[in-house]
CSV table of C-alpha atoms in Angstrom, one decimal:
chain,number,residue,atom,x,y,z
A,1,UNK,CA,43.7,24.8,-66.9
A,2,UNK,CA,44.1,22.9,-63.7
A,3,UNK,CA,45.9,19.6,-63.8
A,4,UNK,CA,43.6,16.6,-63.8
A,5,UNK,CA,43.8,14.8,-60.6
A,6,UNK,CA,42.7,11.1,-59.9
A,7,UNK,CA,39.9,11.2,-57.2
A,8,UNK,CA,40.2,9.8,-53.8
A,9,UNK,CA,40.4,6.0,-53.6
A,10,UNK,CA,36.9,5.4,-52.6
A,11,UNK,CA,35.5,7.6,-55.4
A,12,UNK,CA,38.0,6.0,-57.9
A,13,UNK,CA,36.8,2.6,-56.8
A,14,UNK,CA,33.3,3.5,-57.2
A,15,UNK,CA,33.9,4.7,-60.6
A,16,UNK,CA,35.5,1.3,-61.6
A,17,UNK,CA,32.3,-0.3,-59.9
A,18,UNK,CA,30.2,1.7,-62.3
A,19,UNK,CA,32.3,0.8,-65.4
A,20,UNK,CA,32.2,-2.9,-64.5
A,21,UNK,CA,28.4,-2.7,-64.1
A,22,UNK,CA,28.3,-1.2,-67.6
A,23,UNK,CA,30.4,-4.0,-68.9
A,24,UNK,CA,27.9,-6.5,-67.6
A,25,UNK,CA,25.5,-4.9,-70.2
A,26,UNK,CA,28.0,-5.1,-73.1
A,27,UNK,CA,30.0,-8.4,-72.5
A,28,UNK,CA,27.9,-11.7,-72.9
A,29,UNK,CA,27.3,-13.7,-69.6
A,30,UNK,CA,28.9,-17.2,-69.7
A,31,UNK,CA,30.4,-20.0,-67.6
A,32,UNK,CA,32.9,-22.8,-67.5
A,33,UNK,CA,31.8,-26.1,-65.8
A,34,UNK,CA,34.0,-26.8,-62.8
A,35,UNK,CA,35.0,-29.6,-60.4
A,36,UNK,CA,35.8,-29.6,-56.8
A,37,UNK,CA,37.0,-32.4,-54.4
A,38,UNK,CA,34.8,-33.4,-51.6
A,39,UNK,CA,37.0,-34.3,-48.7
A,40,UNK,CA,34.0,-35.6,-46.7
A,41,UNK,CA,32.7,-38.0,-49.2
A,42,UNK,CA,35.8,-38.6,-51.1
A,43,UNK,CA,34.1,-37.7,-54.5
A,44,UNK,CA,34.7,-35.3,-57.3
A,45,UNK,CA,31.9,-32.9,-57.7
A,46,UNK,CA,31.1,-31.8,-61.2
A,47,UNK,CA,29.2,-28.4,-61.4
A,48,UNK,CA,27.4,-27.5,-64.5
A,49,UNK,CA,25.6,-24.3,-63.7
A,50,UNK,CA,23.3,-25.0,-60.7
A,51,UNK,CA,23.4,-28.7,-61.4
A,52,UNK,CA,26.0,-30.8,-59.1
A,53,UNK,CA,27.0,-34.4,-60.0
A,54,UNK,CA,29.1,-36.9,-57.9
A,55,UNK,CA,31.8,-38.5,-59.7
A,56,UNK,CA,34.3,-41.2,-58.8
A,57,UNK,CA,37.6,-39.7,-57.6
A,58,UNK,CA,39.8,-41.5,-59.9
A,59,UNK,CA,42.6,-40.4,-62.4
A,60,UNK,CA,40.2,-41.8,-65.3
A,61,UNK,CA,37.4,-39.2,-64.2
A,62,UNK,CA,39.9,-36.3,-64.5
A,63,UNK,CA,41.2,-37.6,-67.7
A,64,UNK,CA,37.9,-37.9,-69.3
A,65,UNK,CA,37.3,-34.2,-68.4
A,66,UNK,CA,40.6,-33.1,-70.1
A,67,UNK,CA,42.1,-32.2,-66.7
A,68,UNK,CA,45.7,-33.3,-66.6
A,69,UNK,CA,46.2,-32.7,-63.1
A,70,UNK,CA,47.2,-35.9,-60.9
A,71,UNK,CA,44.3,-37.0,-58.6
A,72,UNK,CA,46.5,-36.7,-55.4
A,73,UNK,CA,46.8,-32.9,-56.0
A,74,UNK,CA,43.1,-32.7,-55.1
A,75,UNK,CA,43.2,-35.4,-52.3
A,76,UNK,CA,46.1,-33.9,-50.6
A,77,UNK,CA,44.5,-30.5,-50.3
A,78,UNK,CA,47.1,-28.9,-52.7
A,79,UNK,CA,44.1,-27.8,-54.8
A,80,UNK,CA,41.1,-26.8,-52.8
A,81,UNK,CA,39.2,-24.3,-55.0
A,82,UNK,CA,37.1,-25.3,-57.9
A,83,UNK,CA,39.0,-26.0,-61.2
A,84,UNK,CA,37.7,-25.0,-64.7
A,85,UNK,CA,37.2,-27.8,-67.0
A,86,UNK,CA,38.6,-27.0,-70.5
A,87,UNK,CA,36.3,-26.7,-73.6
A,88,UNK,CA,33.2,-26.6,-71.2
A,89,UNK,CA,32.5,-22.8,-71.9
A,90,UNK,CA,28.8,-21.9,-72.6
A,91,UNK,CA,27.0,-18.8,-73.1
A,92,UNK,CA,24.2,-17.8,-70.8
A,93,UNK,CA,21.4,-15.3,-70.7
A,94,UNK,CA,22.8,-12.1,-69.8
A,95,UNK,CA,22.7,-10.9,-66.4
A,96,UNK,CA,23.2,-7.0,-66.5
A,97,UNK,CA,23.7,-5.3,-63.2
A,98,UNK,CA,21.9,-2.4,-62.7
A,99,UNK,CA,21.6,0.7,-60.3
A,100,UNK,CA,20.7,-1.4,-57.2
A,101,UNK,CA,23.4,-3.9,-57.8
A,102,UNK,CA,25.8,-1.1,-58.3
A,103,UNK,CA,25.0,0.5,-54.8
A,104,UNK,CA,24.9,-3.1,-53.2
A,105,UNK,CA,28.3,-4.3,-54.5
A,106,UNK,CA,30.3,-2.2,-51.9
A,107,UNK,CA,28.1,-3.0,-49.2
A,108,UNK,CA,28.6,-6.9,-50.2
A,109,UNK,CA,32.1,-6.4,-50.7
A,110,UNK,CA,32.6,-5.1,-47.1
A,111,UNK,CA,30.7,-8.1,-45.7
A,112,UNK,CA,32.8,-10.6,-48.0
A,113,UNK,CA,36.0,-8.9,-47.0
A,114,UNK,CA,35.2,-8.8,-43.2
A,115,UNK,CA,38.1,-10.9,-42.3
A,116,UNK,CA,40.8,-8.6,-43.7
A,117,UNK,CA,38.8,-5.7,-42.7
A,118,UNK,CA,38.8,-6.8,-39.0
A,119,UNK,CA,42.6,-7.5,-39.3
A,120,UNK,CA,43.2,-3.9,-40.5
A,121,UNK,CA,41.0,-2.4,-37.5
A,122,UNK,CA,42.6,-4.5,-34.8
A,123,UNK,CA,46.1,-3.5,-36.1
A,124,UNK,CA,44.9,0.1,-35.9
A,125,UNK,CA,44.1,-0.6,-32.3
A,126,UNK,CA,47.4,-2.3,-31.5
A,127,UNK,CA,49.4,0.7,-33.3
A,128,UNK,CA,47.7,3.2,-31.0
A,129,UNK,CA,48.2,1.3,-27.8
A,130,UNK,CA,51.9,1.0,-28.9
A,131,UNK,CA,51.9,4.7,-29.2
A,132,UNK,CA,50.4,5.2,-25.8
A,133,UNK,CA,53.2,3.5,-24.1
A,134,UNK,CA,55.8,5.3,-25.8
A,135,UNK,CA,57.6,2.2,-26.9
A,136,UNK,CA,57.6,3.2,-30.6
A,137,UNK,CA,59.1,6.6,-29.8
A,138,UNK,CA,62.0,5.2,-27.8
A,139,UNK,CA,62.6,2.3,-30.4
A,140,UNK,CA,62.8,4.7,-33.3
A,141,UNK,CA,65.2,7.1,-31.9
A,142,UNK,CA,67.2,4.1,-30.8
A,143,UNK,CA,67.3,2.6,-34.3
A,144,UNK,CA,67.8,6.1,-35.6
A,145,UNK,CA,71.1,6.5,-33.7
A,146,UNK,CA,72.1,3.2,-34.7
A,147,UNK,CA,71.5,3.7,-38.5
A,148,UNK,CA,73.0,7.2,-38.7
A,149,UNK,CA,74.9,7.5,-42.0
A,150,UNK,CA,73.6,4.2,-43.2
A,151,UNK,CA,69.7,4.9,-43.6
A,152,UNK,CA,69.9,3.0,-47.1
A,153,UNK,CA,70.3,-0.4,-45.2
A,154,UNK,CA,66.5,0.3,-44.0
A,155,UNK,CA,65.6,0.0,-47.8
A,156,UNK,CA,67.9,-3.0,-48.6
A,157,UNK,CA,66.9,-4.9,-45.5
A,158,UNK,CA,63.0,-4.0,-45.6
A,159,UNK,CA,62.7,-4.7,-49.3
A,160,UNK,CA,64.6,-7.9,-49.2
A,161,UNK,CA,62.6,-9.3,-46.3
A,162,UNK,CA,59.3,-8.6,-47.6
A,163,UNK,CA,60.3,-10.0,-51.1
A,164,UNK,CA,61.5,-13.3,-49.3
A,165,UNK,CA,58.0,-13.4,-47.7
A,166,UNK,CA,56.5,-12.8,-51.2
A,167,UNK,CA,58.3,-15.4,-53.1
A,168,UNK,CA,58.1,-18.2,-50.2
A,169,UNK,CA,54.7,-17.9,-48.8
A,170,UNK,CA,52.7,-15.1,-50.7
A,171,UNK,CA,53.2,-12.2,-48.2
A,172,UNK,CA,50.8,-9.5,-49.6
A,173,UNK,CA,47.8,-8.6,-47.7
A,174,UNK,CA,49.7,-9.1,-44.3
A,175,UNK,CA,52.0,-6.2,-45.2
A,176,UNK,CA,49.3,-3.7,-44.4
A,177,UNK,CA,50.4,-4.4,-40.8
A,178,UNK,CA,53.9,-3.0,-41.3
A,179,UNK,CA,53.1,0.4,-42.8
A,180,UNK,CA,52.1,2.3,-39.5
A,181,UNK,CA,55.2,0.9,-37.9
A,182,UNK,CA,57.9,1.5,-40.6
A,183,UNK,CA,56.6,4.8,-41.9
A,184,UNK,CA,57.9,6.9,-38.7
A,185,UNK,CA,61.2,4.9,-38.9
A,186,UNK,CA,61.6,6.0,-42.6
A,187,UNK,CA,60.7,9.6,-41.5
A,188,UNK,CA,63.3,9.7,-38.9
A,189,UNK,CA,65.7,8.7,-41.6
A,190,UNK,CA,64.7,11.8,-43.4
A,191,UNK,CA,63.1,9.9,-46.3
A,192,UNK,CA,59.4,10.5,-47.2
A,193,UNK,CA,56.5,8.2,-46.8
A,194,UNK,CA,56.7,7.0,-50.5
A,195,UNK,CA,60.1,5.3,-49.7
A,196,UNK,CA,58.5,3.4,-46.9
A,197,UNK,CA,55.5,2.4,-49.1
A,198,UNK,CA,57.7,1.3,-51.8
A,199,UNK,CA,60.0,-0.7,-49.7
A,200,UNK,CA,57.2,-2.7,-48.4
A,201,UNK,CA,54.8,-2.7,-51.6
A,202,UNK,CA,57.3,-3.2,-54.3
A,203,UNK,CA,59.2,-5.9,-52.1
A,204,UNK,CA,55.9,-7.9,-51.9
A,205,UNK,CA,55.1,-7.2,-55.4
A,206,UNK,CA,58.5,-8.4,-57.0
A,207,UNK,CA,58.6,-11.3,-54.6
A,208,UNK,CA,55.1,-12.7,-55.4
A,209,UNK,CA,56.0,-11.9,-59.4
A,210,UNK,CA,58.9,-14.4,-59.1
A,211,UNK,CA,57.4,-16.7,-56.6
A,212,UNK,CA,59.2,-19.8,-55.8
A,213,UNK,CA,57.4,-21.7,-53.2
A,214,UNK,CA,54.3,-19.7,-52.8
A,215,UNK,CA,51.6,-21.9,-52.5
A,216,UNK,CA,48.9,-19.2,-53.4
A,217,UNK,CA,50.4,-18.9,-56.8
A,218,UNK,CA,53.4,-21.0,-58.0
A,219,UNK,CA,52.2,-24.2,-56.5
A,220,UNK,CA,48.5,-24.0,-57.3
A,221,UNK,CA,49.3,-22.9,-60.9
A,222,UNK,CA,51.5,-25.6,-61.3
A,223,UNK,CA,49.3,-28.2,-60.0
A,224,UNK,CA,46.6,-26.8,-62.3
A,225,UNK,CA,48.8,-27.0,-65.2
A,226,UNK,CA,49.5,-30.6,-64.6
A,227,UNK,CA,53.2,-30.0,-63.9
A,228,UNK,CA,55.7,-30.1,-60.7
A,229,UNK,CA,55.9,-26.8,-59.0
A,230,UNK,CA,59.7,-26.9,-59.1
A,231,UNK,CA,59.8,-26.9,-63.0
A,232,UNK,CA,61.2,-23.5,-64.1
A,233,UNK,CA,62.0,-22.5,-60.6
A,234,UNK,CA,65.5,-22.0,-61.4
A,235,UNK,CA,64.7,-19.1,-63.8
A,236,UNK,CA,62.4,-17.5,-61.3
A,237,UNK,CA,65.0,-17.6,-58.6
A,238,UNK,CA,67.6,-15.9,-61.0
A,239,UNK,CA,65.4,-13.3,-62.0
A,240,UNK,CA,64.0,-12.5,-58.6
A,241,UNK,CA,67.6,-11.7,-57.6
A,242,UNK,CA,68.0,-9.5,-60.7
A,243,UNK,CA,64.6,-7.8,-60.3
A,244,UNK,CA,64.8,-7.3,-56.6
A,245,UNK,CA,68.4,-5.6,-57.2
A,246,UNK,CA,66.7,-3.3,-59.8
A,247,UNK,CA,63.9,-2.2,-57.5
A,248,UNK,CA,66.2,-1.5,-54.5
A,249,UNK,CA,68.3,0.6,-56.7
A,250,UNK,CA,65.4,2.5,-57.9
A,251,UNK,CA,64.0,3.0,-54.4
A,252,UNK,CA,67.5,4.3,-52.9
A,253,UNK,CA,68.0,6.5,-56.0
A,254,UNK,CA,64.7,8.3,-55.2
A,255,UNK,CA,65.3,8.2,-51.4
A,256,UNK,CA,68.7,9.9,-51.7
A,257,UNK,CA,67.3,12.4,-53.7
A,258,UNK,CA,64.5,13.4,-51.2
A,259,UNK,CA,67.1,12.9,-48.2
A,260,UNK,CA,69.5,15.7,-50.0
A,261,UNK,CA,66.6,17.8,-51.1
A,262,UNK,CA,63.1,17.4,-49.5
A,263,UNK,CA,61.5,19.6,-51.9
A,264,UNK,CA,62.0,16.9,-54.5
A,265,UNK,CA,59.6,14.6,-52.9
A,266,UNK,CA,56.6,13.8,-54.9
A,267,UNK,CA,54.6,14.3,-51.8
A,268,UNK,CA,56.4,17.4,-50.4
A,269,UNK,CA,53.2,19.3,-50.1
A,270,UNK,CA,52.0,16.8,-47.6
A,271,UNK,CA,55.1,16.7,-45.7
A,272,UNK,CA,53.9,18.5,-42.5
A,273,UNK,CA,50.7,16.6,-42.4
A,274,UNK,CA,52.4,13.2,-42.7
A,275,UNK,CA,55.0,14.1,-40.2
A,276,UNK,CA,52.4,15.3,-37.7
A,277,UNK,CA,50.6,12.1,-38.3
A,278,UNK,CA,53.5,9.6,-38.0
A,279,UNK,CA,56.8,11.3,-37.0
A,280,UNK,CA,57.9,10.8,-33.5
A,281,UNK,CA,59.2,13.8,-31.8
A,282,UNK,CA,59.5,12.9,-28.1
A,283,UNK,CA,63.0,11.5,-27.2
A,284,UNK,CA,62.1,8.7,-24.6
A,285,UNK,CA,64.9,6.3,-23.0
A,286,UNK,CA,64.4,2.6,-24.1
A,287,UNK,CA,63.8,1.4,-20.6
A,288,UNK,CA,63.5,-2.3,-19.6
A,289,UNK,CA,59.6,-2.1,-19.7
A,290,UNK,CA,59.6,-0.6,-23.1
A,291,UNK,CA,62.1,-3.1,-24.3
A,292,UNK,CA,59.6,-6.0,-23.2
A,293,UNK,CA,56.8,-4.2,-24.8
A,294,UNK,CA,58.8,-4.0,-28.1
A,295,UNK,CA,59.8,-7.6,-27.8
A,296,UNK,CA,56.1,-8.5,-27.4
A,297,UNK,CA,55.1,-6.3,-30.5
A,298,UNK,CA,57.9,-7.7,-32.8
A,299,UNK,CA,57.1,-11.2,-31.9
A,300,UNK,CA,53.3,-10.7,-32.7
A,301,UNK,CA,54.7,-10.4,-36.4
A,302,UNK,CA,57.3,-13.2,-36.0
A,303,UNK,CA,54.3,-15.4,-34.8
A,304,UNK,CA,51.9,-14.3,-37.7
A,305,UNK,CA,54.6,-15.1,-40.4
A,306,UNK,CA,55.4,-18.4,-38.8
A,307,UNK,CA,51.7,-19.3,-38.5
A,308,UNK,CA,51.0,-18.3,-42.2
A,309,UNK,CA,53.8,-20.1,-43.5
A,310,UNK,CA,53.9,-23.2,-41.2
A,311,UNK,CA,50.5,-23.7,-39.7
A,312,UNK,CA,48.1,-22.8,-42.6
A,313,UNK,CA,46.8,-19.8,-40.6
A,314,UNK,CA,44.7,-17.2,-42.3
A,315,UNK,CA,43.0,-13.9,-41.3
A,316,UNK,CA,41.2,-15.1,-38.0
A,317,UNK,CA,44.3,-16.5,-36.4
A,318,UNK,CA,46.3,-13.5,-37.6
A,319,UNK,CA,43.7,-11.2,-36.2
A,320,UNK,CA,43.6,-13.0,-32.9
A,321,UNK,CA,47.4,-12.7,-32.5
A,322,UNK,CA,47.3,-8.9,-32.7
A,323,UNK,CA,44.4,-8.5,-30.6
A,324,UNK,CA,46.0,-10.7,-27.7
A,325,UNK,CA,49.3,-8.7,-28.3
A,326,UNK,CA,47.3,-5.4,-27.7
A,327,UNK,CA,46.0,-6.7,-24.5
A,328,UNK,CA,49.3,-8.0,-23.4
A,329,UNK,CA,51.2,-4.6,-24.1
A,330,UNK,CA,48.4,-2.7,-22.4
A,331,UNK,CA,48.9,-4.8,-19.3
A,332,UNK,CA,52.9,-4.6,-19.6
A,333,UNK,CA,52.4,-0.8,-20.1
A,334,UNK,CA,50.2,-0.4,-17.0
A,335,UNK,CA,47.4,1.4,-19.3
A,336,UNK,CA,44.1,1.7,-17.3
A,337,UNK,CA,41.0,-0.3,-18.6
A,338,UNK,CA,39.0,2.6,-19.9
A,339,UNK,CA,42.1,4.4,-21.3
A,340,UNK,CA,42.9,1.2,-23.2
A,341,UNK,CA,39.5,0.8,-24.6
A,342,UNK,CA,39.2,4.6,-25.7
A,343,UNK,CA,42.7,4.5,-27.2
A,344,UNK,CA,42.1,1.0,-29.0
A,345,UNK,CA,38.8,2.2,-30.4
A,346,UNK,CA,40.4,5.5,-31.8
A,347,UNK,CA,43.3,3.7,-33.3
A,348,UNK,CA,41.0,1.3,-35.1
A,349,UNK,CA,38.9,4.3,-36.4
A,350,UNK,CA,42.1,5.8,-38.1
A,351,UNK,CA,42.3,2.7,-40.3
A,352,UNK,CA,38.5,2.6,-41.0
A,353,UNK,CA,39.0,4.4,-44.4
A,354,UNK,CA,41.5,1.8,-45.5
A,355,UNK,CA,39.0,-1.0,-44.4
A,356,UNK,CA,36.1,0.7,-46.5
A,357,UNK,CA,38.5,0.9,-49.4
A,358,UNK,CA,39.2,-2.9,-49.2
A,359,UNK,CA,35.4,-3.7,-49.1
A,360,UNK,CA,34.7,-1.5,-52.1
A,361,UNK,CA,37.5,-3.3,-54.2
A,362,UNK,CA,36.1,-6.7,-53.2
A,363,UNK,CA,32.6,-5.4,-54.4
A,364,UNK,CA,34.1,-5.1,-58.0
A,365,UNK,CA,34.8,-8.8,-58.0
A,366,UNK,CA,31.3,-9.6,-56.8
A,367,UNK,CA,29.7,-7.3,-59.7
A,368,UNK,CA,31.7,-9.4,-62.0
A,369,UNK,CA,30.8,-12.7,-60.6
A,370,UNK,CA,27.0,-11.7,-60.4
A,371,UNK,CA,27.3,-10.3,-64.1
A,372,UNK,CA,29.1,-13.7,-65.1
A,373,UNK,CA,31.5,-11.8,-67.4
A,374,UNK,CA,34.8,-13.1,-66.1
A,375,UNK,CA,34.4,-16.6,-67.7
A,376,UNK,CA,33.5,-14.8,-71.0
A,377,UNK,CA,36.6,-12.7,-70.9
A,378,UNK,CA,38.6,-15.7,-70.3
A,379,UNK,CA,37.0,-17.7,-73.1
A,380,UNK,CA,37.7,-15.0,-75.8
A,381,UNK,CA,41.2,-14.5,-74.5
A,382,UNK,CA,42.0,-18.3,-75.0
A,383,UNK,CA,40.4,-18.0,-78.5
A,384,UNK,CA,42.4,-15.0,-79.3
A,385,UNK,CA,45.9,-16.7,-78.4
A,386,UNK,CA,45.1,-20.2,-79.8
A,387,UNK,CA,47.5,-20.8,-83.0
A,388,UNK,CA,49.8,-17.8,-82.3
A,389,UNK,CA,53.6,-17.8,-82.9
A,390,UNK,CA,55.0,-19.2,-79.7
A,391,UNK,CA,57.2,-16.1,-78.9
A,392,UNK,CA,54.3,-13.7,-79.7
A,393,UNK,CA,52.0,-15.9,-77.7
A,394,UNK,CA,54.1,-16.0,-74.5
A,395,UNK,CA,54.7,-12.2,-74.3
A,396,UNK,CA,51.1,-11.4,-75.3
A,397,UNK,CA,50.0,-13.9,-72.4
A,398,UNK,CA,52.0,-11.7,-70.0
A,399,UNK,CA,50.1,-8.6,-71.0
A,400,UNK,CA,46.7,-10.6,-71.0
A,401,UNK,CA,47.3,-11.9,-67.4
A,402,UNK,CA,48.1,-8.4,-66.3
A,403,UNK,CA,44.8,-7.4,-67.7
A,404,UNK,CA,42.9,-10.2,-66.3
A,405,UNK,CA,44.2,-9.5,-62.8
A,406,UNK,CA,42.3,-6.2,-62.9
A,407,UNK,CA,39.0,-8.5,-63.0
A,408,UNK,CA,40.4,-11.2,-60.8
A,409,UNK,CA,43.0,-10.0,-58.3
A,410,UNK,CA,43.4,-13.1,-56.4
A,411,UNK,CA,46.3,-15.1,-57.5
A,412,UNK,CA,44.8,-18.4,-56.4
A,413,UNK,CA,41.5,-17.4,-58.0
A,414,UNK,CA,43.2,-16.7,-61.3
A,415,UNK,CA,45.3,-19.9,-61.2
A,416,UNK,CA,42.2,-22.4,-60.8
A,417,UNK,CA,40.1,-20.3,-63.2
A,418,UNK,CA,42.4,-19.8,-66.2
A,419,UNK,CA,45.4,-22.2,-66.1
A,420,UNK,CA,43.4,-25.4,-66.8
A,421,UNK,CA,42.0,-23.5,-69.9
A,422,UNK,CA,45.4,-21.8,-71.1
A,423,UNK,CA,47.9,-24.4,-70.1
A,424,UNK,CA,46.8,-27.1,-72.9
A,425,UNK,CA,47.5,-24.4,-75.6
A,426,UNK,CA,51.3,-24.6,-74.7
A,427,UNK,CA,51.1,-28.3,-76.0
A,428,UNK,CA,49.8,-27.2,-79.6
A,429,UNK,CA,52.0,-24.2,-79.6
A,430,UNK,CA,55.2,-26.1,-78.7
A,431,UNK,CA,56.8,-25.4,-75.3
A,432,UNK,CA,56.6,-26.4,-71.8
A,433,UNK,CA,53.6,-25.7,-69.5
A,434,UNK,CA,55.9,-24.0,-67.1
A,435,UNK,CA,56.0,-21.0,-69.5
A,436,UNK,CA,52.3,-20.5,-69.2
A,437,UNK,CA,52.9,-20.7,-65.3
A,438,UNK,CA,55.5,-18.1,-65.6
A,439,UNK,CA,53.5,-15.7,-67.7
A,440,UNK,CA,50.8,-15.8,-65.4
A,441,UNK,CA,53.1,-14.8,-62.6
A,442,UNK,CA,54.8,-12.1,-64.5
A,443,UNK,CA,51.6,-10.6,-65.8
A,444,UNK,CA,49.7,-10.5,-62.5
A,445,UNK,CA,53.0,-9.5,-60.6
A,446,UNK,CA,53.7,-6.5,-62.9
A,447,UNK,CA,50.2,-5.4,-62.9
A,448,UNK,CA,50.1,-5.6,-59.1
A,449,UNK,CA,52.3,-2.6,-58.9
A,450,UNK,CA,49.5,-0.2,-60.1
A,451,UNK,CA,46.3,-2.6,-60.0
A,452,UNK,CA,43.5,-0.3,-58.5
A,453,UNK,CA,41.5,-3.5,-57.7
A,454,UNK,CA,44.3,-5.0,-55.7
A,455,UNK,CA,45.9,-3.7,-52.6
A,456,UNK,CA,47.5,-0.5,-53.7
A,457,UNK,CA,44.8,1.8,-53.1
A,458,UNK,CA,44.2,0.6,-49.6
A,459,UNK,CA,48.0,0.8,-49.1
A,460,UNK,CA,48.0,4.3,-50.4
A,461,UNK,CA,45.2,5.4,-48.2
A,462,UNK,CA,47.2,4.7,-45.0
A,463,UNK,CA,49.2,7.5,-45.7
A,464,UNK,CA,46.6,9.5,-47.8
A,465,UNK,CA,48.8,9.6,-50.9
A,466,UNK,CA,47.0,9.8,-54.1
A,467,UNK,CA,47.1,7.2,-56.8
A,468,UNK,CA,48.5,9.7,-59.5
A,469,UNK,CA,51.5,10.4,-57.0
A,470,UNK,CA,52.2,6.6,-56.8
A,471,UNK,CA,51.8,6.2,-60.7
A,472,UNK,CA,54.4,9.1,-61.2
A,473,UNK,CA,56.9,7.3,-58.7
A,474,UNK,CA,56.4,3.6,-59.9
A,475,UNK,CA,55.6,3.7,-63.8
A,476,UNK,CA,59.3,4.0,-64.8
A,477,UNK,CA,60.1,1.2,-62.5
A,478,UNK,CA,57.2,-0.9,-64.2
A,479,UNK,CA,58.6,-0.3,-67.6
A,480,UNK,CA,62.0,-1.4,-66.9
A,481,UNK,CA,60.6,-4.6,-65.3
A,482,UNK,CA,58.3,-5.1,-68.3
A,483,UNK,CA,61.2,-4.9,-70.6
A,484,UNK,CA,63.1,-7.4,-68.5
A,485,UNK,CA,60.1,-9.9,-68.5
A,486,UNK,CA,59.8,-9.6,-72.2
A,487,UNK,CA,63.6,-10.6,-72.6
A,488,UNK,CA,63.1,-13.2,-69.9
A,489,UNK,CA,60.1,-14.8,-71.6
A,490,UNK,CA,61.6,-14.7,-75.0
A,491,UNK,CA,64.8,-16.2,-73.9
A,492,UNK,CA,63.0,-19.1,-72.2
A,493,UNK,CA,61.2,-19.9,-75.2
A,494,UNK,CA,64.4,-20.0,-77.4
A,495,UNK,CA,66.6,-22.0,-75.0
């Protein structure tokens, strides 16, 4: 019998779409009431289904709704998404999603994810322009000479840098920009593409899993729990260092095996195809002109990181930076207008498959929202864990958050939806609310390594690596980190 293979990413996501559509027929519809802060009117907007009511923006209003969050968190803009009101769940008439909804979901998802999709396409065009100038080839051969015999430094520096971005400001979706650049460098070091993918993706995942100052997870979740975001930060910092070391050693172990014996690579059968697409074979001298081009290119990423972390930039601003960067590089490289346009369009088309995968994944969330089952899953989860032994509760909560992240892959969306409902349970069970925040981080972080509704399928599509190959590579690491998380969580409760 032939071995079962997971289908291609778009097909796999469509199967998940069908599964979610089926769930809307089986899981009752329901919703929590929510509040948001209107910065224009300086009022709290209380929403009960389709009915909105304006309330005074006072701490007494929040207390009356059982929301133990300081008002300043809303007025300062720290919390900008709708917050779930505890004990407000109500069952609704089911809204099962049929065949038409199933086929519309990917289209709706592509429209909803247009911001990140355009970022991906513009990056594809930028990479093609860079390749046209020859700056990549020259830079990679120069770097290869400098790192000869020390290739492992690539893994350490890349994984650590990305993890720092993940833990401080939530570097995740933005990493898609790095793969087309780094894969040729890792191939030149005689590693396979999985090593490059792992160094970036695992770095981002472990960084966000132990977020320290990340506003999209730690800060918004702590605010939603009604605690200071620095509470519990020491534990997260210590275990970030430990987990990052484990991840780097795990990747280096595999990388050295592939470097010594290429046939040991999990994607050895794709070696020629990947090298044809990514590996640079022309030895080009690194001229002053090419150095300037590389300087502009690198600073596009420096500017992007600075803008996201310091200036509250998002996809529009990031995409603009790469678009302007492509134009500048084309001018410096002396590329003619027609050649520039054709090259840019071809480069964008190379990442069109990635863009479509991102859209289909977003469509899954839309199906769940339209079927109104996400709140129901949350409600029964909180009912299940209420009154449990605190050690069992905390460790089970890590698993539950991993499962919930399949339905709600957004870290900020997960925080504002679930934390106001789950956090008060810590008071009745007998430990600090920071444990809830950590369980949320650890559960989402662990599952992000393999979450098909997250970024991993879009990431794998860049190199055309199948999901089953990735699972074979990463599942042992996930198992190690899961054991570590159980130990961390149990230790934090006892002490």
